[in-house]
Coordinates of C-alpha atoms and ligand atoms in Angstrom, one line a residue:
M1 CA 11.2 -12.3 72.9
Q2 CA 9.2 -9.1 72.9
E3 CA 5.5 -9.4 73.6
R4 CA 3.2 -6.9 71.9
A5 CA -0.4 -6.5 72.9
L6 CA -3.2 -5.4 70.6
P7 CA -5.8 -2.8 71.8
K8 CA -8.8 -4.0 73.6
N9 CA -11.7 -4.4 71.2
F10 CA -9.3 -4.9 68.3
V11 CA -11.3 -6.4 65.4
W12 CA -9.7 -9.8 64.4
G13 CA -11.0 -11.0 61.1
A14 CA -10.4 -13.2 58.1
A15 CA -11.4 -12.5 54.4
S16 CA -12.5 -14.1 51.2
S17 CA -14.3 -13.1 48.0
S18 CA -17.2 -14.4 46.0
F19 CA -15.6 -15.6 42.7
Q20 CA -12.6 -17.0 44.5
I21 CA -14.5 -19.4 46.7
E22 CA -18.3 -19.7 45.9
G23 CA -18.5 -21.9 42.8
T24 CA -21.8 -22.4 41.1
I25 CA -24.8 -24.8 41.4
P26 CA -26.7 -25.6 38.2
G27 CA -29.8 -23.5 38.3
D28 CA -28.6 -21.1 41.1
G29 CA -29.5 -18.2 38.9
R30 CA -26.2 -16.5 38.9
G31 CA -25.5 -14.7 35.7
P32 CA -22.1 -14.9 34.0
S33 CA -19.3 -12.5 35.1
I34 CA -16.3 -11.1 33.3
W35 CA -14.2 -13.7 35.2
D36 CA -16.2 -16.6 33.7
D37 CA -15.6 -15.1 30.3
F38 CA -11.9 -14.5 31.0
C39 CA -11.4 -18.1 32.3
A40 CA -12.9 -19.4 29.1
Q41 CA -10.2 -17.8 27.0
P42 CA -7.3 -20.2 26.5
G43 CA -4.0 -19.1 28.1
K44 CA -5.5 -16.5 30.5
I45 CA -5.4 -18.7 33.7
L46 CA -2.1 -20.4 34.5
D47 CA -3.5 -23.8 35.2
G48 CA -6.5 -23.5 32.8
S49 CA -8.9 -23.5 35.7
D50 CA -12.1 -21.5 36.4
G51 CA -14.5 -20.6 39.2
V52 CA -17.2 -23.2 38.4
I53 CA -16.5 -25.2 41.6
A54 CA -13.8 -23.2 43.4
C55 CA -14.1 -24.1 47.1
D56 CA -17.8 -25.1 46.7
H57 CA -18.6 -22.6 49.3
L58 CA -22.1 -22.3 48.0
R59 CA -22.7 -25.7 49.4
L60 CA -20.1 -25.9 52.1
W61 CA -20.5 -22.5 53.7
P62 CA -21.7 -24.0 57.1
R63 CA -18.4 -25.8 57.4
D64 CA -16.6 -22.6 56.5
V65 CA -18.5 -20.6 59.1
E66 CA -17.5 -23.3 61.7
L67 CA -13.8 -22.8 60.7
L68 CA -14.1 -19.0 61.2
S69 CA -15.6 -19.7 64.6
E70 CA -12.9 -22.2 65.5
L71 CA -10.3 -19.6 64.5
G72 CA -12.0 -17.2 66.9
V73 CA -12.4 -14.2 64.6
K74 CA -14.9 -11.5 65.5
A75 CA -15.5 -10.5 61.9
Y76 CA -15.6 -12.1 58.4
R77 CA -15.1 -10.0 55.3
F78 CA -16.6 -11.5 52.1
S79 CA -18.0 -10.2 48.9
I80 CA -21.3 -10.3 47.1
A81 CA -21.3 -11.6 43.5
W82 CA -23.2 -8.8 41.7
P83 CA -24.4 -11.2 39.0
R84 CA -25.8 -13.5 41.7
I85 CA -28.1 -10.7 42.7
F86 CA -28.7 -9.1 39.3
P87 CA -27.8 -11.8 36.7
D88 CA -27.8 -9.0 34.0
G89 CA -26.3 -6.3 36.1
R90 CA -29.7 -4.6 36.6
G91 CA -33.3 -5.4 36.1
A92 CA -34.9 -8.4 37.8
P93 CA -33.1 -9.7 40.9
N94 CA -32.4 -13.4 41.5
P95 CA -34.2 -14.4 44.8
A96 CA -31.9 -17.5 45.2
G97 CA -28.9 -15.3 45.3
L98 CA -30.2 -13.0 48.0
D99 CA -31.3 -16.1 49.9
F100 CA -27.8 -17.5 49.9
Y101 CA -26.3 -14.4 51.4
K102 CA -29.1 -14.1 53.9
K103 CA -28.4 -17.7 55.1
L104 CA -24.7 -17.1 55.2
I105 CA -25.1 -13.8 57.2
D106 CA -27.5 -15.4 59.6
G107 CA -25.1 -18.3 60.1
L108 CA -22.3 -15.9 60.9
L109 CA -24.4 -13.8 63.3
D110 CA -25.5 -17.0 65.1
K111 CA -21.8 -17.7 65.8
G112 CA -21.2 -14.1 67.0
I113 CA -19.2 -13.2 63.9
T114 CA -19.8 -9.8 62.4
P115 CA -20.3 -9.7 58.6
W116 CA -18.2 -7.2 56.7
V117 CA -19.7 -7.0 53.2
T118 CA -17.7 -6.0 50.2
L119 CA -20.1 -5.1 47.3
Y120 CA -17.6 -5.4 44.5
H121 CA -14.6 -7.8 44.3
W122 CA -14.1 -7.9 40.5
D123 CA -16.9 -10.1 39.2
L124 CA -18.7 -7.7 37.0
P125 CA -21.9 -9.0 35.3
S126 CA -20.9 -9.9 31.7
A127 CA -24.0 -8.1 30.4
L128 CA -22.5 -4.8 31.6
E129 CA -19.1 -5.6 30.1
K130 CA -20.9 -5.9 26.8
K131 CA -21.9 -2.3 27.2
G132 CA -18.4 -1.1 27.9
G133 CA -18.0 -2.3 31.5
W134 CA -16.1 0.2 33.7
R135 CA -15.2 2.3 30.7
N136 CA -18.9 3.2 30.5
R137 CA -20.1 5.8 33.0
D138 CA -23.4 4.0 33.1
T139 CA -21.8 1.1 35.0
A140 CA -21.2 3.5 37.9
L141 CA -24.9 4.2 38.1
A142 CA -25.8 0.5 37.8
F143 CA -23.4 -0.2 40.7
A144 CA -25.1 2.3 42.9
D145 CA -28.5 0.8 42.1
Y146 CA -27.3 -2.7 42.9
A147 CA -25.6 -1.5 46.1
A148 CA -28.7 0.3 47.2
Y149 CA -30.9 -2.8 46.5
F150 CA -28.6 -5.1 48.5
V151 CA -28.1 -2.7 51.4
E152 CA -31.9 -2.2 51.7
Q153 CA -32.4 -6.0 51.8
L154 CA -29.7 -6.7 54.4
R155 CA -29.4 -3.5 56.4
D156 CA -31.1 -5.1 59.4
R157 CA -28.2 -7.6 59.7
V158 CA -25.2 -5.9 58.1
K159 CA -23.6 -2.9 59.7
H160 CA -20.2 -2.8 57.8
W161 CA -20.1 -2.1 54.1
I162 CA -17.1 -1.9 51.8
T163 CA -18.0 -0.5 48.4
H164 CA -15.0 -1.7 46.4
N165 CA -12.0 -3.9 46.7
E166 CA -8.7 -2.6 45.2
P167 CA -9.8 -0.3 42.3
W168 CA -6.1 -0.3 41.2
C169 CA -6.4 -3.9 40.2
V170 CA -9.7 -3.4 38.4
A171 CA -8.2 -0.5 36.4
V172 CA -4.6 -1.5 35.8
L173 CA -4.6 -5.3 35.8
G174 CA -8.0 -5.4 34.1
H175 CA -7.5 -2.6 31.5
R176 CA -3.8 -1.7 31.2
T177 CA -1.8 -4.9 31.5
G178 CA -4.6 -7.3 30.6
E179 CA -3.6 -9.8 33.3
H180 CA -7.1 -9.7 34.8
A181 CA -10.6 -9.6 33.3
P182 CA -11.7 -8.1 31.1
G183 CA -8.1 -8.4 29.7
L184 CA -7.7 -5.1 27.9
K185 CA -4.3 -3.5 27.2
D186 CA -5.3 0.1 26.9
P187 CA -3.7 2.5 29.4
R188 CA -6.4 5.2 28.7
A189 CA -9.2 2.8 29.3
A190 CA -7.5 2.0 32.7
L191 CA -7.8 5.7 33.7
E192 CA -11.5 5.7 32.6
A193 CA -12.2 2.5 34.5
A194 CA -10.4 3.9 37.6
H195 CA -12.5 7.0 37.4
H196 CA -15.8 5.2 37.0
V197 CA -15.0 2.7 39.8
L198 CA -14.2 5.7 42.1
L199 CA -17.3 7.5 41.0
S200 CA -19.4 4.4 41.7
H201 CA -17.9 4.3 45.2
G202 CA -19.1 7.9 45.9
L203 CA -22.6 7.3 44.4
A204 CA -23.0 4.1 46.4
M205 CA -21.8 5.8 49.6
K206 CA -24.5 8.3 49.3
R207 CA -27.1 5.6 48.9
I208 CA -25.7 3.6 51.9
R209 CA -25.9 6.7 54.1
E210 CA -29.6 7.3 53.1
L211 CA -30.6 3.6 53.6
A212 CA -28.4 2.6 56.5
P213 CA -27.5 5.7 58.6
D214 CA -26.4 3.5 61.5
A215 CA -23.9 1.4 59.4
E216 CA -20.2 2.1 58.9
A217 CA -19.0 2.3 55.3
G218 CA -15.8 2.8 53.4
I219 CA -13.6 1.6 50.6
T220 CA -10.6 -0.8 50.4
L221 CA -7.5 0.2 48.5
N222 CA -4.5 -1.9 47.9
L223 CA -1.5 0.2 48.8
N224 CA 2.1 -0.6 47.8
P225 CA 4.6 1.8 49.3
A226 CA 7.4 2.7 46.9
Y227 CA 11.1 3.1 47.8
P228 CA 14.1 4.1 45.7
A229 CA 16.7 1.3 45.4
H230 CA 19.3 3.8 46.1
P231 CA 18.0 6.6 48.3
G232 CA 19.3 10.0 47.0
K233 CA 19.8 8.7 43.4
R234 CA 17.7 11.1 41.3
E235 CA 16.4 8.5 38.8
D236 CA 15.4 6.0 41.5
E237 CA 13.7 8.7 43.6
E238 CA 11.7 9.9 40.6
A239 CA 10.7 6.4 39.6
A240 CA 9.5 5.8 43.2
H241 CA 7.5 9.0 43.1
V242 CA 5.7 8.1 39.8
Y243 CA 5.1 4.6 41.0
D244 CA 3.5 6.0 44.2
G245 CA 1.4 8.4 42.1
D246 CA 0.2 5.6 39.8
F247 CA -0.4 3.0 42.5
N248 CA -1.4 4.9 45.6
R249 CA -2.0 8.6 45.2
W250 CA -4.3 8.1 42.2
Y251 CA -6.8 6.5 44.5
L252 CA -6.1 8.1 47.8
D253 CA -6.2 11.7 46.6
P254 CA -9.7 11.6 45.0
V255 CA -11.1 9.7 48.0
F256 CA -9.6 12.0 50.6
R257 CA -9.0 15.3 48.8
A258 CA -11.5 15.4 45.9
S259 CA -8.7 15.8 43.4
Y260 CA -6.3 13.7 41.2
P261 CA -2.6 14.3 41.8
K262 CA -1.6 17.1 39.4
D263 CA 1.9 15.7 38.7
M264 CA 0.3 12.4 37.6
M265 CA -2.2 14.1 35.4
Q266 CA 0.7 15.8 33.7
H267 CA 2.6 12.5 33.6
Y268 CA -0.3 10.8 31.8
E269 CA -0.6 13.7 29.4
K270 CA 3.2 13.8 28.7
T271 CA 3.5 10.1 28.1
G272 CA 0.6 10.1 25.6
V273 CA -1.7 8.0 27.8
I274 CA -4.5 10.5 27.9
G275 CA -4.4 11.4 24.2
A276 CA -6.3 14.0 22.2
K277 CA -9.7 13.3 23.9
G278 CA -8.2 14.6 27.2
W279 CA -10.0 14.1 30.5
D280 CA -13.5 14.1 29.0
F281 CA -14.6 11.3 31.2
I282 CA -14.2 13.4 34.4
H283 CA -17.4 15.5 34.7
A284 CA -18.0 18.5 36.8
G285 CA -18.8 17.5 40.4
D286 CA -17.5 14.0 40.1
L287 CA -14.6 14.5 42.4
D288 CA -16.9 15.9 45.1
T289 CA -19.1 12.8 44.7
I290 CA -16.1 10.5 45.1
A291 CA -14.8 12.2 48.2
Q292 CA -17.7 11.3 50.4
P293 CA -16.8 11.1 54.1
N294 CA -15.8 7.5 54.9
D295 CA -16.2 5.9 58.3
F296 CA -13.0 4.0 57.6
L297 CA -10.3 3.2 55.0
G298 CA -9.7 -0.4 54.3
I299 CA -6.1 -1.2 53.3
N300 CA -4.8 -4.4 51.7
Y301 CA -1.1 -4.7 52.2
Y302 CA 1.1 -7.5 50.9
S303 CA 4.5 -6.0 50.0
R304 CA 6.4 -2.9 48.9
A305 CA 8.0 -1.8 45.6
V306 CA 11.6 -0.9 45.2
L307 CA 12.4 1.2 42.1
G308 CA 15.8 1.0 40.5
D309 CA 18.3 -1.8 40.0
R310 CA 18.6 -3.9 43.1
G311 CA 21.4 -6.1 41.6
L312 CA 22.3 -9.8 41.4
E313 CA 22.2 -10.3 45.2
E314 CA 18.6 -9.4 45.2
A315 CA 17.8 -11.8 42.4
A316 CA 19.3 -14.6 44.3
A317 CA 17.4 -13.6 47.5
R318 CA 14.1 -14.2 45.6
K319 CA 14.5 -17.9 46.2
D320 CA 14.6 -17.4 50.0
P321 CA 11.1 -17.8 51.4
K322 CA 12.0 -15.6 54.3
R323 CA 12.7 -12.8 51.9
Y324 CA 10.1 -13.5 49.2
T325 CA 6.7 -15.2 49.3
G326 CA 5.5 -17.8 46.8
M327 CA 4.1 -14.9 44.6
G328 CA 7.7 -13.5 44.4
W329 CA 6.6 -10.6 46.6
E330 CA 9.1 -9.2 49.1
V331 CA 8.4 -9.8 52.7
A332 CA 8.5 -6.2 53.9
P333 CA 6.8 -5.8 57.3
E334 CA 8.5 -2.5 58.2
A335 CA 7.0 -0.8 55.2
L336 CA 3.6 -1.5 56.7
Q337 CA 4.4 0.8 59.6
D338 CA 6.0 3.4 57.3
L339 CA 2.7 3.3 55.3
F340 CA 0.5 3.9 58.3
V341 CA 2.7 6.8 59.6
R342 CA 2.3 8.4 56.2
L343 CA -1.4 7.7 56.0
A344 CA -2.0 9.2 59.5
K345 CA -0.2 12.4 58.4
E346 CA -1.3 12.8 54.7
Y347 CA -4.6 11.0 54.6
P348 CA -6.1 11.1 58.1
A349 CA -9.1 8.8 58.6
K350 CA -11.5 8.2 61.5
A351 CA -10.4 4.6 61.4
Y352 CA -8.2 2.2 59.4
Y353 CA -8.7 -1.5 59.0
I354 CA -6.2 -3.8 57.3
T355 CA -8.8 -5.7 55.2
E356 CA -6.2 -8.1 53.7
N357 CA -2.7 -9.3 54.6
G358 CA -1.2 -12.7 54.1
A359 CA 1.1 -14.8 51.9
A360 CA 1.0 -17.6 49.4
Y361 CA 3.5 -20.4 49.9
D362 CA 3.9 -23.8 48.3
D363 CA 2.1 -25.9 50.9
K364 CA 2.4 -29.6 51.0
L365 CA -0.3 -31.9 52.5
T366 CA 1.5 -34.7 54.4
A367 CA 0.4 -38.4 54.5
A368 CA -1.0 -37.6 58.0
R369 CA -3.2 -34.9 56.3
Q370 CA -1.4 -32.0 58.0
V371 CA 0.0 -28.9 56.5
D372 CA 3.0 -27.3 58.2
D373 CA 3.5 -23.7 56.9
P374 CA 6.3 -22.0 58.9
H375 CA 6.9 -19.3 56.4
R376 CA 3.3 -18.1 56.3
L377 CA 3.2 -18.2 60.1
R378 CA 6.4 -16.1 60.2
Y379 CA 4.9 -13.7 57.6
Y380 CA 1.9 -13.2 59.8
A381 CA 3.9 -12.8 63.0
L382 CA 6.2 -10.2 61.4
H383 CA 3.2 -8.2 60.1
L384 CA 1.2 -8.4 63.3
S385 CA 4.2 -7.1 65.3
Q386 CA 4.0 -4.0 63.1
V387 CA 0.3 -3.8 63.5
A388 CA 0.7 -3.7 67.3
Q389 CA 3.4 -1.1 66.9
I390 CA 1.2 1.0 64.7
C391 CA -1.6 0.9 67.3
A392 CA 0.9 1.7 70.0
R393 CA 1.7 5.0 68.1
G394 CA -1.9 6.0 68.6
I395 CA -2.8 5.6 64.9
P396 CA -6.5 4.5 64.7
L397 CA -5.9 1.1 63.2
K398 CA -8.9 -0.8 64.5
G399 CA -8.7 -4.2 63.0
Y400 CA -6.9 -6.8 60.9
F401 CA -8.4 -9.3 58.4
A402 CA -6.1 -12.2 57.3
W403 CA -6.2 -13.1 53.7
S404 CA -7.5 -15.7 53.4
I405 CA -9.5 -18.1 55.4
L406 CA -9.3 -20.7 52.7
D407 CA -7.0 -21.5 49.8
N408 CA -8.9 -20.3 46.7
F409 CA -8.9 -19.3 43.1
E410 CA -6.0 -16.9 42.8
W411 CA -7.2 -15.1 39.6
A412 CA -4.7 -15.5 36.8
Y413 CA -2.7 -18.1 38.8
G414 CA -5.8 -20.3 39.2
Y415 CA -5.4 -22.7 42.1
E416 CA -1.6 -22.8 41.9
K417 CA -1.1 -20.2 44.6
R418 CA -2.4 -21.0 48.1
F419 CA -3.1 -18.1 50.5
G420 CA -5.3 -19.9 53.0
L421 CA -5.1 -20.4 56.7
V422 CA -7.0 -23.6 55.8
Y423 CA -5.8 -25.9 53.1
V424 CA -8.4 -27.0 50.6
D425 CA -7.9 -30.4 49.0
Y426 CA -9.6 -29.5 45.7
A427 CA -10.2 -33.2 44.8
T428 CA -12.3 -33.8 47.8
Q429 CA -13.1 -30.3 49.1
E430 CA -11.7 -31.4 52.5
R431 CA -10.7 -28.4 54.6
I432 CA -7.4 -28.9 56.6
P433 CA -6.4 -26.1 59.0
K434 CA -2.7 -25.3 58.5
S435 CA -0.2 -24.7 61.4
S436 CA -0.6 -20.9 60.8
F437 CA -4.3 -21.3 61.6
H438 CA -3.6 -23.0 64.9
W439 CA -1.0 -20.3 65.7
L440 CA -3.3 -17.4 64.7
K441 CA -6.1 -18.8 66.8
E442 CA -3.8 -18.5 69.9
V443 CA -2.7 -15.0 69.0
I444 CA -6.3 -13.9 68.6
A445 CA -7.3 -15.5 71.9
A446 CA -4.4 -13.9 73.7
N447 CA -4.8 -10.6 71.8
K448 CA -1.0 -10.3 71.7
V449 CA 1.8 -11.4 69.5
F450 CA 5.5 -12.2 70.0
D451 CA 8.2 -10.8 67.8
V452 CA 10.0 -13.3 65.7
L453 CA 13.3 -13.1 63.8
Ligands
IFM1 O1 -6.4 -13.0 46.1 C1 -6.3 -11.6 46.1 C2 -7.5 -10.9 46.5 O2 -8.6 -11.2 45.7 C3 -7.3 -9.4 46.4 N1 -6.1 -9.0 47.1 C4 -4.9 -9.7 46.8 C5 -5.2 -11.2 47.0 C6 -3.8 -12.0 46.8 O3 -3.4 -11.7 45.5

């Protein structure tokens, strides 16, 4: 078995997000978010659930910090619920909200765990959605003000900031397909939302630089490398190129190159998405604002996309947990290395961090209250082998955050899909580390991974 070492000082971490784990406590002062509103609409969440209790992290955070410490991670990536800080999106802050994050951050620092704070992981204050949400340019300004307030309060303790998590999901799932809050099915609105989210990233980066010049800051994109089902077949190659433009380049190009990809602008014009109003939401200077120098790029990687007909054999393979995860996503570790080779060439950054990677599987809690999850363990091993190979190529991949420390609210799937290294028994809120947790703990301690088949 081939052994692969990770670089010295490699940042091992685990990740979560506010709405997916926190829950609420009556009187905690958090304002409603678009996800509360979305959950309240019948049929939007597969199991009809919501985020009212979630993992009760608001109460149980000391136990969760213990678990992170047991796992041996050096860093914890979590997000701030904007409406917990500003219940109406702007205006008077909620002192209890700030206090919660201060306690959590101090608890992490006491255990020697570095906090990595994401300022936006999808829970937009409902009050701002009422004014047009991310379709409204003003939301970008409100985000920069919220970010500045929070950074000013916590800059003595937090040295790693991520402005946004996965703008593609906010734009496309939230505004084009309607699978996520706010649930719109309007392709033009998706482009407006994408632009305002990116603009807000640039505006917030400027404020972070002023307020916390000693901190590192960047953005997290979810990237999904696209491949033609039949390399060389024109239709498949073209489909893969457009998919890549819509999913990856639409976000990478403005952040790294201060421009939107021309071919995709033409594509949205030709396909009638952009319409008669044209690109009126892109103002002069916006792209320069978006392309602020970043200290790092965060990458969330789960799978790849294959464009074109893959045939019946592939359909059958979808039932094989070695080939597809419980989300129906292909297990495609080699594409992770391809992605980094491309990033290093086309979008060079000072540093890259994998800010999410992991898999949902149908875990079963045994009578002995254990969870054996060999497929998740294998998924991690395969991807970590690629991580080690990427580092060995000299690409500045500096850290890896497993998604997720806990099972949690998986958005439109509710609690049906479990991504955790730790099983959550939602009836009792008991936390039960899975076999993958015990395995990853050893990998982290050894700072090396063995190849698996
Ligand atoms: O649970 C999500 C997370 O909130 C964002 N990235 C993908 C994860 C799995 O779907």
